[in-house]
CSV table of C-alpha atoms in Angstrom, one decimal:
chain,number,residue,atom,x,y,z
A,865,UNK,CA,-11.5,86.6,118.9
A,866,UNK,CA,-9.0,87.3,115.7
A,867,UNK,CA,-10.6,90.0,113.6
A,868,UNK,CA,-12.1,87.9,110.9
A,869,UNK,CA,-14.1,85.7,113.4
A,870,UNK,CA,-15.2,88.9,114.7
A,871,UNK,CA,-15.4,90.5,112.1
A,872,UNK,CA,-18.0,87.6,111.1
A,873,UNK,CA,-19.6,87.7,114.6
A,874,UNK,CA,-20.6,91.2,113.1
A,875,UNK,CA,-21.8,89.8,109.5
A,876,UNK,CA,-24.3,87.7,112.0
A,877,UNK,CA,-25.6,89.4,114.2
A,878,UNK,CA,-28.7,92.0,113.3
A,879,UNK,CA,-29.7,88.5,110.6
A,880,UNK,CA,-32.7,86.9,112.9
A,881,UNK,CA,-31.1,83.8,111.1
A,882,UNK,CA,-30.3,80.4,112.8
A,883,UNK,CA,-26.9,79.9,112.9
A,884,UNK,CA,-25.3,76.4,113.1
A,885,UNK,CA,-21.7,76.1,114.5
A,886,UNK,CA,-19.7,73.4,114.3
A,887,UNK,CA,-16.1,73.5,115.7
A,888,UNK,CA,-13.6,70.9,117.8
A,889,UNK,CA,-14.2,70.7,121.4
A,890,UNK,CA,-13.1,74.1,122.9
A,891,UNK,CA,-13.8,75.7,119.5
A,892,UNK,CA,-15.4,78.1,120.5
A,893,UNK,CA,-18.2,77.3,120.0
A,894,UNK,CA,-19.7,79.3,123.1
A,895,UNK,CA,-18.2,82.4,123.5
A,896,UNK,CA,-19.1,83.0,119.3
A,897,UNK,CA,-22.9,81.8,120.2
A,898,UNK,CA,-23.1,85.4,123.4
A,899,UNK,CA,-20.2,87.8,120.4
A,900,UNK,CA,-23.2,87.2,118.6
A,901,UNK,CA,-26.1,87.7,120.5
A,902,UNK,CA,-24.7,91.5,122.1
A,903,UNK,CA,-23.8,91.8,118.9
A,904,UNK,CA,-27.4,92.0,117.3
A,905,UNK,CA,-30.5,93.6,118.2
A,906,UNK,CA,-31.6,91.7,121.0
A,907,UNK,CA,-28.2,91.6,123.3
A,908,UNK,CA,-30.9,93.3,125.8
A,909,UNK,CA,-32.7,89.8,125.7
A,910,UNK,CA,-32.4,86.6,126.7
A,911,UNK,CA,-29.7,84.4,126.6
A,912,UNK,CA,-30.6,81.2,127.0
A,913,UNK,CA,-28.3,77.5,126.7
A,914,UNK,CA,-29.7,73.2,127.3
A,915,UNK,CA,-26.7,71.0,127.0
A,916,UNK,CA,-28.3,69.0,124.9
A,917,UNK,CA,-25.4,66.8,126.9
A,918,UNK,CA,-26.5,67.0,129.9
A,919,UNK,CA,-30.8,66.0,129.6
A,920,UNK,CA,-32.1,63.0,129.6
A,921,UNK,CA,-33.6,63.1,126.8
A,922,UNK,CA,-37.1,62.5,128.2
A,923,UNK,CA,-36.5,65.7,130.1
A,924,UNK,CA,-35.5,67.8,126.7
A,925,UNK,CA,-39.1,68.7,125.9
A,926,UNK,CA,-40.2,70.0,128.7
A,927,UNK,CA,-36.7,71.9,129.3
A,928,UNK,CA,-37.5,73.3,125.7
A,929,UNK,CA,-41.4,73.6,125.3
A,930,UNK,CA,-42.2,73.2,129.2
A,931,UNK,CA,-45.0,71.3,130.3
A,932,UNK,CA,-49.0,71.6,131.8
A,933,UNK,CA,-49.4,71.1,135.6
A,934,UNK,CA,-50.2,67.4,134.7
A,935,UNK,CA,-48.8,67.1,132.2
A,936,UNK,CA,-47.2,63.6,133.4
A,937,UNK,CA,-46.8,62.5,136.5
A,938,UNK,CA,-44.2,64.3,139.3
A,939,UNK,CA,-45.9,67.7,137.1
A,940,UNK,CA,-47.6,70.0,140.0
A,941,UNK,CA,-47.8,72.5,138.5
A,942,UNK,CA,-47.5,74.3,135.0
A,943,UNK,CA,-43.3,75.3,133.3
A,944,UNK,CA,-42.2,77.7,131.3
A,945,UNK,CA,-39.9,76.6,128.9
A,946,UNK,CA,-36.2,78.0,127.0
A,947,UNK,CA,-39.2,78.8,124.2
A,948,UNK,CA,-41.2,80.8,125.6
A,949,UNK,CA,-38.6,82.1,128.4
A,950,UNK,CA,-36.3,82.9,125.7
A,951,UNK,CA,-38.3,85.7,125.3
A,952,UNK,CA,-37.3,87.3,122.1
A,953,UNK,CA,-33.1,86.6,122.4
A,954,UNK,CA,-31.8,83.9,121.3
A,955,UNK,CA,-31.4,80.3,122.9
A,956,UNK,CA,-28.9,78.0,122.2
A,957,UNK,CA,-28.6,74.7,122.1
A,958,UNK,CA,-25.2,73.3,123.1
A,959,UNK,CA,-24.1,69.9,121.6
A,960,UNK,CA,-27.7,69.5,119.4
A,961,UNK,CA,-25.9,65.3,117.9
A,962,UNK,CA,-26.9,64.4,121.3
A,963,UNK,CA,-31.3,64.9,120.8
A,964,UNK,CA,-33.1,62.0,119.7
A,965,UNK,CA,-35.4,61.3,116.8
A,966,UNK,CA,-38.0,62.5,117.5
A,967,UNK,CA,-36.7,65.1,119.4
A,968,UNK,CA,-35.3,66.1,116.1
A,969,UNK,CA,-38.5,66.1,115.0
A,970,UNK,CA,-40.1,68.6,117.1
A,971,UNK,CA,-38.0,71.1,117.5
A,972,UNK,CA,-38.0,70.9,113.7
A,973,UNK,CA,-41.2,71.0,113.8
A,974,UNK,CA,-40.6,74.6,115.4
A,975,UNK,CA,-38.3,75.5,113.9
A,976,UNK,CA,-41.2,75.4,110.3
A,977,UNK,CA,-43.8,76.3,112.6
A,978,UNK,CA,-42.0,79.4,114.7
A,979,UNK,CA,-44.4,77.7,117.0
A,980,UNK,CA,-44.8,74.9,119.9
A,981,UNK,CA,-47.0,73.8,122.4
A,982,UNK,CA,-46.2,73.5,126.8
A,983,UNK,CA,-46.5,69.6,126.6
A,984,UNK,CA,-49.9,68.3,128.2
A,985,UNK,CA,-51.5,72.3,126.2
A,986,UNK,CA,-53.4,72.8,123.6
A,987,UNK,CA,-52.6,77.2,123.5
A,988,UNK,CA,-50.1,77.6,120.2
A,989,UNK,CA,-47.2,79.5,121.6
A,990,UNK,CA,-45.6,82.2,119.2
A,991,UNK,CA,-40.8,81.3,119.1
A,992,UNK,CA,-39.1,85.3,119.1
A,993,UNK,CA,-36.0,84.2,119.8
A,994,UNK,CA,-33.6,83.6,117.2
A,995,UNK,CA,-31.5,79.4,117.2
A,996,UNK,CA,-27.5,78.7,117.3
A,997,UNK,CA,-27.5,75.4,118.0
A,998,UNK,CA,-24.1,73.3,118.5
A,999,UNK,CA,-22.5,71.0,117.3
A,1000,UNK,CA,-18.4,69.4,117.4
A,1001,UNK,CA,-20.4,66.2,115.9
A,1002,UNK,CA,-20.1,66.8,111.9
A,1003,UNK,CA,-23.8,66.5,111.2
A,1004,UNK,CA,-23.0,65.1,107.6
A,1005,UNK,CA,-21.5,62.0,108.4
A,1006,UNK,CA,-23.9,61.4,111.4
A,1007,UNK,CA,-27.0,62.4,108.7
A,1008,UNK,CA,-24.9,59.7,105.8
A,1009,UNK,CA,-25.5,57.6,109.1
A,1010,UNK,CA,-28.8,57.8,110.4
A,1011,UNK,CA,-27.6,59.2,113.5
A,1012,UNK,CA,-29.4,62.9,112.6
A,1013,UNK,CA,-32.7,63.5,110.0
A,1014,UNK,CA,-31.0,65.8,107.0
A,1015,UNK,CA,-35.1,68.4,107.1
A,1016,UNK,CA,-33.8,69.5,110.7
A,1017,UNK,CA,-29.8,69.5,109.5
A,1018,UNK,CA,-30.6,72.1,106.6
A,1019,UNK,CA,-33.7,74.1,108.1
A,1020,UNK,CA,-30.2,74.7,110.5
A,1021,UNK,CA,-27.5,75.6,108.5
A,1022,UNK,CA,-29.6,78.8,107.5
A,1023,UNK,CA,-26.2,80.4,108.1
A,1024,UNK,CA,-23.4,77.5,109.2
A,1025,UNK,CA,-20.0,78.7,110.6
A,1026,UNK,CA,-17.0,76.3,111.8
A,1027,UNK,CA,-15.2,77.5,114.5
A,1028,UNK,CA,-11.5,75.7,113.2
A,1029,UNK,CA,-9.4,74.6,116.0
A,1030,UNK,CA,-7.5,77.3,118.2
A,1031,UNK,CA,-3.6,75.1,117.1
A,1032,UNK,CA,-5.1,76.7,114.1
A,1033,UNK,CA,-5.8,80.2,114.6
A,1034,UNK,CA,-1.9,81.5,117.3
A,1035,UNK,CA,-2.3,85.2,116.1
A,1036,UNK,CA,-6.4,84.5,118.6
A,1037,UNK,CA,-3.2,82.9,121.8
A,1038,UNK,CA,-1.9,86.3,123.3
A,1039,UNK,CA,-5.3,87.6,123.7
A,1040,UNK,CA,-6.9,84.1,125.2
A,1041,UNK,CA,-3.9,85.2,127.5
A,1042,UNK,CA,-5.0,88.5,128.3
A,1043,UNK,CA,-8.6,87.8,128.5
A,1044,UNK,CA,-7.2,85.0,131.2
A,1045,UNK,CA,-4.9,87.4,132.8
A,1046,UNK,CA,-7.1,90.2,133.8
A,1047,UNK,CA,-11.0,87.6,134.8
A,1048,UNK,CA,-7.2,85.8,137.3
A,1049,UNK,CA,-5.9,89.2,138.6
A,1050,UNK,CA,-9.2,90.6,138.6
A,1051,UNK,CA,-10.6,87.0,141.0
A,1052,UNK,CA,-7.8,86.9,143.1
A,1053,UNK,CA,-8.0,91.4,143.5
A,1054,UNK,CA,-4.4,92.1,142.4
A,1055,UNK,CA,-3.6,94.0,139.9
A,1056,UNK,CA,-1.3,92.8,136.2
A,1057,UNK,CA,2.5,95.0,135.6
């Protein structure tokens, strides 16, 4: 990570504020989110990442909020959701633009009230985790097109960070090459000379 991005991560890490990290695929959004977590006072708490594109819309709510036994067909036991499992750590929502309009509304309420209920439950639970949303989608355009809620966009972009693509950060290439070489050497139990 370049000195500029490292400095930015160090600045935003102590704040409990929601982050929105944007950038092209491959720009390192998830690595930047992990760096922010590791530099923060939350570093010893869980770091949970949810790939929003891989979950069907009907499972996103159960994954985030959890559910009570009998909440829906197939819910044979209580399941804790990521918001609860995150404790005082960090929850990363990768490709937030994939959320359905209904899930966007529920996430907005969670961010506003800092509480949620398990599906089928009635007990309000507090969320203490920091939320970091990632996307390669231009959310301004998605809002204009009516695909993403404007109020959620504003709630997520309290601290917006746009990561430039690697082609615009040539100084990072030697650092990345060294890291990949060290990782490969370690996996192959070889020494780099």
